[in-house]
CSV table of C-alpha atoms in Angstrom, one decimal:
chain,number,residue,atom,x,y,z
A,1,ASP,CA,11.3,63.9,9.4
A,2,VAL,CA,10.7,66.6,6.8
A,3,LYS,CA,10.6,70.2,8.0
A,4,VAL,CA,8.3,72.7,6.1
A,5,THR,CA,9.1,76.3,6.6
A,6,GLN,CA,6.8,79.2,5.7
A,7,SER,CA,8.8,82.3,5.9
A,8,SER,CA,6.0,84.8,6.8
A,9,ARG,CA,3.8,84.0,9.7
A,10,TYR,CA,1.7,87.2,9.6
A,11,LEU,CA,1.3,89.6,6.7
A,12,VAL,CA,-0.9,92.6,6.3
A,13,LYS,CA,-1.4,93.8,2.7
A,14,ARG,CA,-3.6,96.3,0.9
A,15,THR,CA,-6.2,95.4,-1.8
A,16,GLY,CA,-4.5,95.2,-5.1
A,17,GLU,CA,-1.0,94.5,-3.8
A,18,LYS,CA,1.0,91.5,-5.1
A,19,VAL,CA,1.7,89.0,-2.4
A,20,PHE,CA,4.3,86.2,-2.3
A,21,LEU,CA,4.0,83.4,0.2
A,22,GLU,CA,7.1,81.2,0.4
A,23,CYS,CA,7.4,77.6,1.5
A,24,VAL,CA,10.5,75.5,1.8
A,25,GLN,CA,10.9,71.8,2.6
A,26,ASP,CA,14.2,70.2,3.5
A,27,MET,CA,13.8,66.6,2.2
A,28,ASP,CA,13.8,66.9,-1.6
A,29,HIS,CA,10.1,65.7,-1.8
A,30,GLU,CA,8.5,66.0,-5.1
A,31,ASN,CA,4.9,66.8,-4.0
A,32,MET,CA,4.0,70.1,-2.4
A,33,PHE,CA,0.7,71.7,-1.7
A,34,TRP,CA,-0.9,75.0,-0.9
A,35,TYR,CA,-4.1,75.1,1.1
A,36,ARG,CA,-6.1,77.9,2.7
A,37,GLN,CA,-8.1,77.4,5.9
A,38,ASP,CA,-11.1,79.4,6.8
A,39,PRO,CA,-13.5,78.9,9.7
A,40,GLY,CA,-16.3,76.5,8.9
A,41,LEU,CA,-14.8,75.6,5.5
A,42,GLY,CA,-11.9,73.5,6.5
A,43,LEU,CA,-8.8,73.2,4.4
A,44,ARG,CA,-9.2,73.8,0.7
A,45,LEU,CA,-6.6,72.9,-1.9
A,46,ILE,CA,-5.4,75.9,-4.0
A,47,TYR,CA,-2.6,74.4,-6.0
A,48,PHE,CA,-0.2,71.5,-5.9
A,49,SER,CA,3.0,70.6,-7.6
A,50,TYR,CA,4.5,67.2,-8.3
A,51,ASP,CA,7.9,68.3,-9.5
A,52,VAL,CA,9.9,71.3,-10.5
A,53,LYS,CA,8.0,73.5,-12.9
A,54,MET,CA,5.0,71.1,-12.7
A,55,LYS,CA,1.8,72.3,-11.1
A,56,GLU,CA,-1.9,71.6,-11.1
A,57,LYS,CA,-4.9,73.5,-10.0
A,58,GLY,CA,-6.6,72.5,-6.9
A,59,ASP,CA,-10.2,73.2,-5.9
A,60,ILE,CA,-10.0,77.0,-5.6
A,61,PRO,CA,-7.2,78.3,-7.8
A,62,GLU,CA,-8.9,81.5,-8.9
A,63,GLY,CA,-6.9,84.6,-7.9
A,64,TYR,CA,-3.8,82.6,-7.2
A,65,SER,CA,-0.7,81.3,-9.1
A,66,VAL,CA,2.3,79.3,-8.0
A,67,SER,CA,5.9,78.9,-8.8
A,68,ARG,CA,8.2,75.9,-8.4
A,69,GLU,CA,11.6,76.7,-9.8
A,70,LYS,CA,13.5,74.5,-7.3
A,71,LYS,CA,12.4,71.3,-5.7
A,72,GLU,CA,12.6,72.6,-2.2
A,73,ARG,CA,10.6,75.8,-2.8
A,74,PHE,CA,7.0,76.3,-3.6
A,75,SER,CA,5.6,79.8,-3.8
A,76,LEU,CA,2.1,81.0,-3.8
A,77,ILE,CA,1.4,84.3,-5.5
A,78,LEU,CA,-1.6,86.6,-5.2
A,79,GLU,CA,-1.3,88.8,-8.2
A,80,SER,CA,-3.8,91.4,-6.9
A,81,ALA,CA,-4.8,90.7,-3.4
A,82,SER,CA,-8.5,91.1,-2.4
A,83,THR,CA,-10.2,91.2,0.9
A,84,ASN,CA,-11.7,87.7,0.4
A,85,GLN,CA,-8.2,86.3,0.3
A,86,THR,CA,-7.8,87.1,3.9
A,87,SER,CA,-7.1,83.7,5.3
A,88,MET,CA,-4.6,81.2,6.9
A,89,TYR,CA,-2.4,79.7,4.2
A,90,LEU,CA,-0.8,76.3,4.8
A,91,CYS,CA,1.9,74.7,2.8
A,92,ALA,CA,2.4,70.9,3.0
A,93,THR,CA,4.3,68.0,1.6
A,94,TYR,CA,4.4,64.3,2.2
A,95,SER,CA,7.1,61.6,2.3
A,96,PRO,CA,7.2,59.0,-0.5
A,97,GLY,CA,5.0,56.1,0.3
A,98,GLU,CA,3.0,58.1,2.9
A,99,THR,CA,0.6,59.8,0.6
A,100,ASN,CA,-1.9,60.6,3.3
A,101,VAL,CA,0.5,61.8,5.9
A,102,LEU,CA,0.8,65.5,5.2
A,103,THR,CA,3.4,67.6,7.0
A,104,PHE,CA,2.4,71.2,7.2
A,105,GLY,CA,4.3,74.4,7.7
A,106,ALA,CA,3.3,76.6,10.6
A,107,GLY,CA,1.0,78.7,8.3
A,108,SER,CA,0.9,82.2,7.0
A,109,ARG,CA,-1.9,84.4,8.2
A,110,LEU,CA,-2.7,87.0,5.6
A,111,THR,CA,-4.9,90.0,6.2
A,112,VAL,CA,-5.9,92.0,3.2
A,113,LEU,CA,-7.2,95.5,4.0
B,1,ARG,CA,-23.7,69.3,0.8
B,2,LYS,CA,-20.2,69.2,2.0
B,3,GLU,CA,-18.1,66.2,1.1
B,4,VAL,CA,-16.9,65.8,4.7
B,5,GLU,CA,-19.1,67.0,7.6
B,6,GLN,CA,-18.3,67.4,11.2
B,7,ASP,CA,-20.1,68.8,14.2
B,8,PRO,CA,-18.1,72.0,14.8
B,9,GLY,CA,-18.7,71.9,18.5
B,10,PRO,CA,-17.3,73.2,20.7
B,11,PHE,CA,-17.3,70.2,23.0
B,12,ASN,CA,-16.5,71.3,26.5
B,13,VAL,CA,-15.8,68.3,28.8
B,14,PRO,CA,-14.2,67.8,32.2
B,15,GLU,CA,-10.9,66.1,32.6
B,16,GLY,CA,-11.4,62.3,32.7
B,17,ALA,CA,-14.5,62.3,30.6
B,18,THR,CA,-15.0,60.2,27.5
B,19,VAL,CA,-15.9,62.1,24.4
B,20,ALA,CA,-16.8,61.0,20.9
B,21,PHE,CA,-16.8,62.8,17.6
B,22,ASN,CA,-18.5,61.7,14.4
B,23,CYS,CA,-17.7,62.6,10.8
B,24,THR,CA,-19.8,61.8,7.7
B,25,TYR,CA,-18.6,61.7,4.2
B,26,SER,CA,-20.6,61.8,1.0
B,27,ASN,CA,-18.4,60.0,-1.5
B,28,SER,CA,-19.0,56.3,-1.2
B,29,ALA,CA,-15.8,55.6,-3.2
B,30,SER,CA,-13.7,57.0,-0.4
B,31,GLN,CA,-10.8,54.7,0.4
B,32,SER,CA,-8.8,56.1,3.2
B,33,PHE,CA,-9.7,57.9,6.4
B,34,PHE,CA,-7.8,59.8,9.0
B,35,TRP,CA,-8.0,62.0,12.0
B,36,TYR,CA,-5.7,65.0,12.2
B,37,ARG,CA,-5.3,67.2,15.2
B,38,GLN,CA,-4.8,71.0,15.1
B,39,ASP,CA,-3.8,72.9,18.2
B,40,CYS,CA,-4.8,76.5,18.5
B,41,ARG,CA,-2.8,78.7,16.0
B,42,LYS,CA,-0.8,75.7,14.9
B,43,GLU,CA,-0.7,73.5,11.8
B,44,PRO,CA,-2.6,70.2,11.5
B,45,LYS,CA,-0.8,67.0,12.4
B,46,LEU,CA,-1.8,63.4,11.8
B,47,LEU,CA,-3.4,61.9,14.8
B,48,MET,CA,-4.3,58.4,13.5
B,49,SER,CA,-5.5,56.5,10.5
B,50,VAL,CA,-8.8,54.8,10.6
B,51,TYR,CA,-8.9,51.2,9.5
B,52,SER,CA,-12.0,49.2,8.5
B,53,SER,CA,-11.7,47.0,11.5
B,54,GLY,CA,-11.3,49.9,13.9
B,55,ASN,CA,-8.1,50.8,15.6
B,56,GLU,CA,-6.9,52.0,19.0
B,57,ASP,CA,-3.9,54.1,20.0
B,58,GLY,CA,-3.8,54.5,23.7
B,59,ARG,CA,-6.8,56.5,24.8
B,60,PHE,CA,-7.9,57.1,21.3
B,61,THR,CA,-10.2,54.7,19.3
B,62,ALA,CA,-11.1,55.3,15.7
B,63,GLN,CA,-13.9,53.4,13.9
B,64,LEU,CA,-15.2,53.3,10.3
B,65,ASN,CA,-18.7,52.5,9.2
B,66,ARG,CA,-18.7,52.2,5.5
B,67,ALA,CA,-22.4,51.3,5.2
B,68,SER,CA,-23.4,54.5,6.9
B,69,GLN,CA,-20.4,56.5,5.6
B,70,TYR,CA,-19.1,57.8,8.8
B,71,ILE,CA,-16.0,57.6,11.0
B,72,SER,CA,-15.7,58.3,14.6
B,73,LEU,CA,-13.1,59.2,17.2
B,74,LEU,CA,-13.4,58.3,20.8
B,75,ILE,CA,-11.2,59.8,23.5
B,76,ARG,CA,-11.2,58.2,26.9
B,77,ASP,CA,-10.0,59.7,30.1
B,78,SER,CA,-9.6,63.2,28.5
B,79,LYS,CA,-6.6,65.3,29.4
B,80,LEU,CA,-6.2,69.0,29.4
B,81,SER,CA,-3.6,68.5,26.6
B,82,ASP,CA,-6.3,66.9,24.4
B,83,SER,CA,-7.8,70.4,23.9
B,84,ALA,CA,-7.6,71.0,20.2
B,85,THR,CA,-9.5,70.9,16.9
B,86,TYR,CA,-9.9,67.5,15.4
B,87,LEU,CA,-10.1,67.3,11.6
B,88,CYS,CA,-11.7,64.4,9.8
B,89,VAL,CA,-9.9,63.7,6.5
B,90,VAL,CA,-11.0,61.4,3.7
B,91,ASN,CA,-9.3,60.3,0.6
B,92,TYR,CA,-11.1,58.7,-2.3
B,93,HIS,CA,-7.9,57.9,-4.1
B,94,SER,CA,-5.5,56.3,-1.7
B,95,GLY,CA,-2.5,56.9,-4.0
B,96,SER,CA,-2.9,60.6,-4.3
B,97,ALA,CA,-2.8,63.3,-1.6
B,98,ARG,CA,-4.5,65.5,-4.2
B,99,GLN,CA,-7.7,63.8,-3.3
B,100,LEU,CA,-7.6,64.5,0.4
B,101,THR,CA,-10.7,66.2,1.6
B,102,PHE,CA,-10.7,67.8,5.0
B,103,GLY,CA,-13.6,68.4,7.3
B,104,SER,CA,-13.9,71.8,9.0
B,105,GLY,CA,-13.0,70.4,12.4
B,106,THR,CA,-14.5,69.7,15.8
B,107,GLN,CA,-13.3,71.9,18.6
B,108,LEU,CA,-12.6,70.2,21.9
B,109,THR,CA,-11.9,71.9,25.2
B,110,VAL,CA,-11.0,69.8,28.2
B,111,LEU,CA,-11.8,71.7,31.4
B,112,PRO,CA,-9.9,71.2,34.7
């Protein structure tokens, strides 16, 4: 089974800071996703990547960018953090042939002050 | 209107009770349906897929009603360990996880 690791479980940042959220998977999967989860809103897709250096915007990409330089690593970047980006961020991937079975990392809870 | 709507709960039920959750979806082209489970402060994990003919996995039964555009999850003989948030997930393009749409979840607490 794939393992998805998000290096930072809890972060506290100040408005305007640049924030990097790192995600690593150990199975050489092509597809990786970044979601944010907010009460009452469910999971919303920010960005996804289907291969190295390939990315596509999700439903709420504003204020975010991503980087996929290596297959196993997918980074979410907040260029200038704002308080409305306080949220739980979840990285995910899926195994080939199991498109709907997402494996998530444990999540990164970001608080922007 | 949200694409996938769930009653947020919370549902507080005693151990041994039967509890059912419904979820409605707005896109009639939706093709695949799932229930994920999310424990407190943990990541979501797939609980079960929902098939057109309905399917059962132990104490859990999932059903799909395409005409009315809803899916349901029935939990029989509830256990304390069933306490979690249950996420309804719909995909209107079965070949692409990009199209997965998550409900906001229904919170269940099973009481001793």
